[in-house]
XYZ file of C-alpha atoms in Angstrom:
313
model
C 6.049 83.820 146.384
C 2.292 83.325 145.967
C 2.879 80.348 143.664
C 5.180 78.774 146.259
C 2.626 79.256 149.038
C -0.132 77.829 146.837
C 2.000 74.744 146.085
C 2.648 74.197 149.772
C -1.066 74.492 150.625
C -2.025 72.052 147.862
C 0.638 69.603 149.033
C -0.903 69.559 152.517
C -4.328 68.422 151.293
C -3.297 64.811 150.477
C -1.580 64.634 153.863
C -4.821 65.470 155.685
C -6.772 62.968 153.542
C -4.327 60.179 154.398
C -4.457 61.129 158.094
C -8.261 61.095 158.063
C -8.346 57.649 156.438
C -5.731 56.292 158.825
C -7.569 57.606 161.898
C -10.902 56.233 160.702
C -9.544 52.732 160.008
C -7.399 52.611 163.133
C -10.313 53.302 165.453
C -12.751 51.058 163.625
C -10.448 48.028 163.377
C -9.071 48.023 166.927
C -10.779 45.779 169.521
C -13.617 47.203 171.575
C -17.268 48.037 171.157
C -18.530 51.599 171.791
C -22.081 50.255 172.055
C -21.082 48.065 175.010
C -19.425 51.030 176.743
C -22.479 53.224 176.245
C -25.027 50.572 177.256
C -23.133 49.182 180.243
C -22.568 45.648 181.462
C -26.266 44.813 181.904
C -27.302 45.556 178.307
C -29.014 42.865 176.274
C -27.844 41.896 172.748
C -30.934 43.592 171.312
C -30.076 46.857 173.066
C -26.477 46.664 171.835
C -27.640 46.063 168.281
C -30.047 49.008 168.497
C -27.225 51.316 169.676
C -24.916 50.113 166.880
C -27.696 50.734 164.380
C -28.271 54.283 165.661
C -24.539 55.027 165.483
C -24.203 53.547 162.018
C -21.663 50.983 163.195
C -23.462 48.161 161.364
C -22.857 49.828 158.007
C -19.909 48.771 155.801
C -16.660 50.618 156.489
C -16.781 52.353 153.112
C -20.264 53.703 153.827
C -19.218 54.844 157.299
C -16.143 56.638 155.886
C -18.096 58.390 153.136
C -20.737 59.540 155.628
C -18.114 60.715 158.095
C -16.120 62.547 155.407
C -19.236 64.356 154.231
C -19.949 65.477 157.782
C -16.380 66.760 158.172
C -16.593 68.798 154.980
C -19.765 70.415 156.288
C -18.078 71.256 159.605
C -19.960 68.616 161.574
C -17.606 66.523 163.725
C -20.493 64.684 165.324
C -21.460 64.293 168.965
C -19.680 62.564 171.798
C -20.923 59.012 172.216
C -20.775 59.395 175.988
C -21.966 62.923 176.813
C -23.984 63.552 173.615
C -22.325 66.997 173.454
C -21.188 68.297 170.048
C -17.491 67.458 169.617
C -16.514 70.984 168.601
C -18.097 72.337 171.769
C -16.130 69.849 173.889
C -12.892 70.841 172.183
C -13.720 74.529 172.501
C -14.234 74.121 176.260
C -10.790 72.519 176.641
C -8.859 74.591 174.097
C -8.096 77.673 176.220
C -6.168 75.848 178.993
C -4.021 73.949 176.498
C -3.336 76.981 174.298
C -2.533 79.089 177.357
C -0.119 76.443 178.623
C 1.560 76.127 175.216
C 1.930 79.891 174.687
C 3.302 80.638 178.168
C 5.628 77.635 177.897
C 6.967 78.852 174.577
C 7.491 82.382 175.916
C 9.493 81.047 178.871
C 11.417 78.742 176.552
C 12.404 81.454 174.081
C 13.336 83.956 176.796
C 15.739 81.463 178.371
C 16.913 79.013 175.726
C 18.064 81.332 172.927
C 20.246 83.569 175.176
C 21.633 80.398 176.787
C 22.494 78.890 173.400
C 24.065 82.108 172.113
C 26.095 82.498 175.300
C 27.283 78.878 175.165
C 28.398 79.270 171.540
C 30.121 82.592 172.253
C 31.972 81.056 175.218
C 32.569 77.746 173.440
C 34.736 75.422 175.513
C 34.481 77.534 178.657
C 32.890 76.814 182.019
C 29.805 78.751 180.875
C 29.433 76.471 177.865
C 29.770 73.392 180.068
C 27.177 74.748 182.512
C 24.633 75.379 179.737
C 25.181 71.889 178.315
C 24.833 70.354 181.789
C 21.521 72.165 182.284
C 20.387 70.867 178.888
C 21.267 67.286 179.820
C 19.299 67.624 183.064
C 16.331 69.038 181.167
C 16.299 66.004 178.872
C 16.990 63.453 181.597
C 14.434 64.268 184.300
C 10.854 63.149 183.468
C 8.289 65.926 183.253
C 6.136 64.579 186.071
C 9.158 64.452 188.411
C 10.026 68.060 187.550
C 6.415 69.027 188.146
C 6.285 67.458 191.596
C 9.606 69.101 192.533
C 8.284 72.527 191.509
C 5.029 71.909 193.395
C 6.966 70.996 196.544
C 9.251 74.050 196.342
C 7.036 76.835 195.004
C 3.542 75.740 196.091
C 3.988 73.815 199.345
C 7.209 75.172 200.877
C 7.272 78.780 199.635
C 3.485 79.080 199.036
C 4.022 81.401 196.074
C 1.755 79.600 193.601
C -1.330 77.365 193.926
C -0.768 73.637 193.736
C -3.022 72.985 190.746
C -6.033 74.114 188.737
C -6.660 76.650 185.977
C -8.216 80.108 185.803
C -9.151 81.886 182.575
C -7.317 85.118 181.848
C -10.746 86.756 181.839
C -10.881 86.194 185.614
C -7.813 88.386 186.127
C -4.156 88.261 185.134
C -2.709 87.147 188.483
C -5.196 84.261 189.055
C -4.412 83.148 185.497
C -0.629 83.585 185.720
C -0.264 82.104 189.198
C -1.883 78.846 188.049
C -0.265 78.569 184.613
C 3.317 79.501 185.525
C 4.363 76.278 187.298
C 2.903 73.953 184.624
C 4.497 76.101 181.905
C 7.874 76.125 183.670
C 7.659 72.356 184.108
C 6.900 71.761 180.444
C 9.490 74.334 179.369
C 12.399 72.430 180.920
C 12.495 69.962 178.030
C 12.163 72.594 175.325
C 14.721 74.904 176.943
C 17.207 72.043 176.798
C 16.342 71.228 173.181
C 16.337 74.766 171.781
C 19.410 75.851 173.762
C 21.417 72.965 172.270
C 20.085 73.675 168.789
C 20.860 77.399 169.118
C 24.387 76.635 170.299
C 25.037 74.242 167.407
C 23.604 76.647 164.811
C 25.575 79.571 166.218
C 28.831 77.595 166.205
C 28.284 76.913 162.487
C 28.029 80.614 161.614
C 30.457 82.241 164.066
C 33.389 81.150 161.926
C 31.962 82.603 158.708
C 33.645 85.469 156.849
C 30.791 87.930 157.391
C 31.091 87.506 161.167
C 34.806 88.200 161.050
C 34.113 91.210 158.822
C 31.530 92.553 161.266
C 34.029 92.254 164.105
C 36.749 93.886 162.005
C 34.455 96.878 161.483
C 34.428 97.393 165.239
C 30.836 96.325 165.885
C 30.013 95.314 169.430
C 29.780 91.629 170.289
C 26.074 92.013 171.051
C 25.418 93.346 167.538
C 27.617 90.676 165.956
C 25.949 87.849 167.883
C 22.296 88.839 167.684
C 22.058 90.893 164.483
C 24.459 89.020 162.226
C 25.130 85.530 163.578
C 21.763 84.672 165.139
C 19.810 85.926 162.121
C 21.715 83.575 159.818
C 21.442 80.700 162.282
C 17.677 81.112 162.631
C 16.516 78.505 160.087
C 17.130 75.320 162.149
C 16.116 77.133 165.335
C 12.826 78.210 163.763
C 12.118 74.628 162.712
C 12.616 73.313 166.247
C 10.528 76.126 167.763
C 7.629 75.482 165.383
C 7.695 71.733 165.873
C 8.025 72.217 169.627
C 4.934 74.407 169.756
C 2.911 71.765 167.929
C 4.215 69.120 170.337
C 3.200 71.262 173.300
C -0.400 71.427 172.108
C -0.641 67.723 171.337
C 1.572 66.296 174.094
C 0.591 67.975 177.355
C -1.166 64.952 178.851
C 1.307 64.407 181.704
C 1.615 68.088 182.645
C -2.151 68.614 182.602
C -2.618 65.512 184.767
C -0.010 66.578 187.349
C -1.442 70.090 187.681
C -5.115 69.137 187.185
C -5.584 71.344 184.118
C -8.777 70.576 182.133
C -7.185 70.784 178.692
C -7.076 68.798 175.461
C -4.611 66.282 176.884
C -6.995 65.085 179.559
C -9.883 65.138 177.077
C -7.847 62.848 174.818
C -7.187 60.366 177.618
C -10.836 60.327 178.678
C -11.999 59.817 175.095
C -9.568 56.953 174.486
C -10.576 55.163 177.680
C -14.258 55.492 176.726
C -13.615 54.687 173.027
C -15.446 57.868 172.129
C -14.834 57.687 168.355
C -15.990 61.165 167.315
C -13.917 62.925 169.987
C -10.770 60.872 169.290
C -11.056 61.434 165.553
C -11.557 65.165 165.937
C -8.606 65.518 168.330
C -6.231 63.602 166.070
C -7.344 65.595 163.039
C -6.911 68.815 165.027
C -3.383 67.806 166.027
C -2.504 66.846 162.458
C -3.921 70.128 161.180
C -1.796 72.065 163.686
C 1.337 70.266 162.484
C 0.479 70.972 158.841
C -0.244 74.663 159.502
C 2.924 75.173 161.547
C 5.080 73.471 158.913
C 3.416 75.641 156.275
C 4.222 78.773 158.288
C 7.824 77.605 158.690
C 8.132 77.058 154.932
C 6.721 80.526 154.256
C 9.197 81.992 156.739
C 12.004 80.247 154.868
C 10.769 81.845 151.664
C 11.042 85.298 153.206
C 14.456 84.550 154.693
C 15.886 83.020 151.490
C 14.900 85.006 148.369
C 15.919 82.124 146.094
C 12.849 80.141 147.214
C 10.529 82.784 145.802
C 11.364 81.708 142.303
């Protein structure tokens, strides 16, 4: 088991190196001049050259990459070109809203999608199955921003149950936090409920016809025990993969939801940094996203190893 985990960790190192090189070259070779953005439209050529010199942009690409890589290894992601704030501090200020949104979204998704998928598989071909599949199609078909505006109209404007937008830290109280995070989380969850419910249904249909399920039923076990203890456990591998990947996507792809509900998270920070060509912030955010994907895939692989003893050897 330890050897397997060590191999998986070592295999992720080249991935991060390739990502770092790709991000560095992509940002450096695309059109645009950070010095011109920082200096403004009235800057003289001498001022622009001085800014490029201070940022190290006049150095060869190889020199810039080596310098940047050394800073990364020492934990220094640089400072924002626009605000002069350390990049890690900027990310830290925006991390809580995005993590809160992702966690609450995933909780809502799991509470609804897995029972829906199990129920659809159990009642395969029935009206219940058709209803679950119809809900899944709607979840995939309606854009997130449309869903968000519908929820705002119903729950915030008409019923006045939740605030329209904004974010409160959980340290300011559970209800202020929950009342502002629930609608964005429900909006974002619609897509993942549809995805995971369909995946759960398909995985459950594959195992419900197996001999061990028929044996469990022949022993007189209740349908609840057969479905959730025997069938769902053996159908968990593809479901776990989708859940893990979905969580990573939530953290890295919440731009639209954060914009609709005015949440100051990583998504909006990414948009602002791209518009301003703020190299250090963009690089750090992409590396953070890539690292999250690598870690989640590593955790999924380790979970497989525990679920399938053959992998341990």
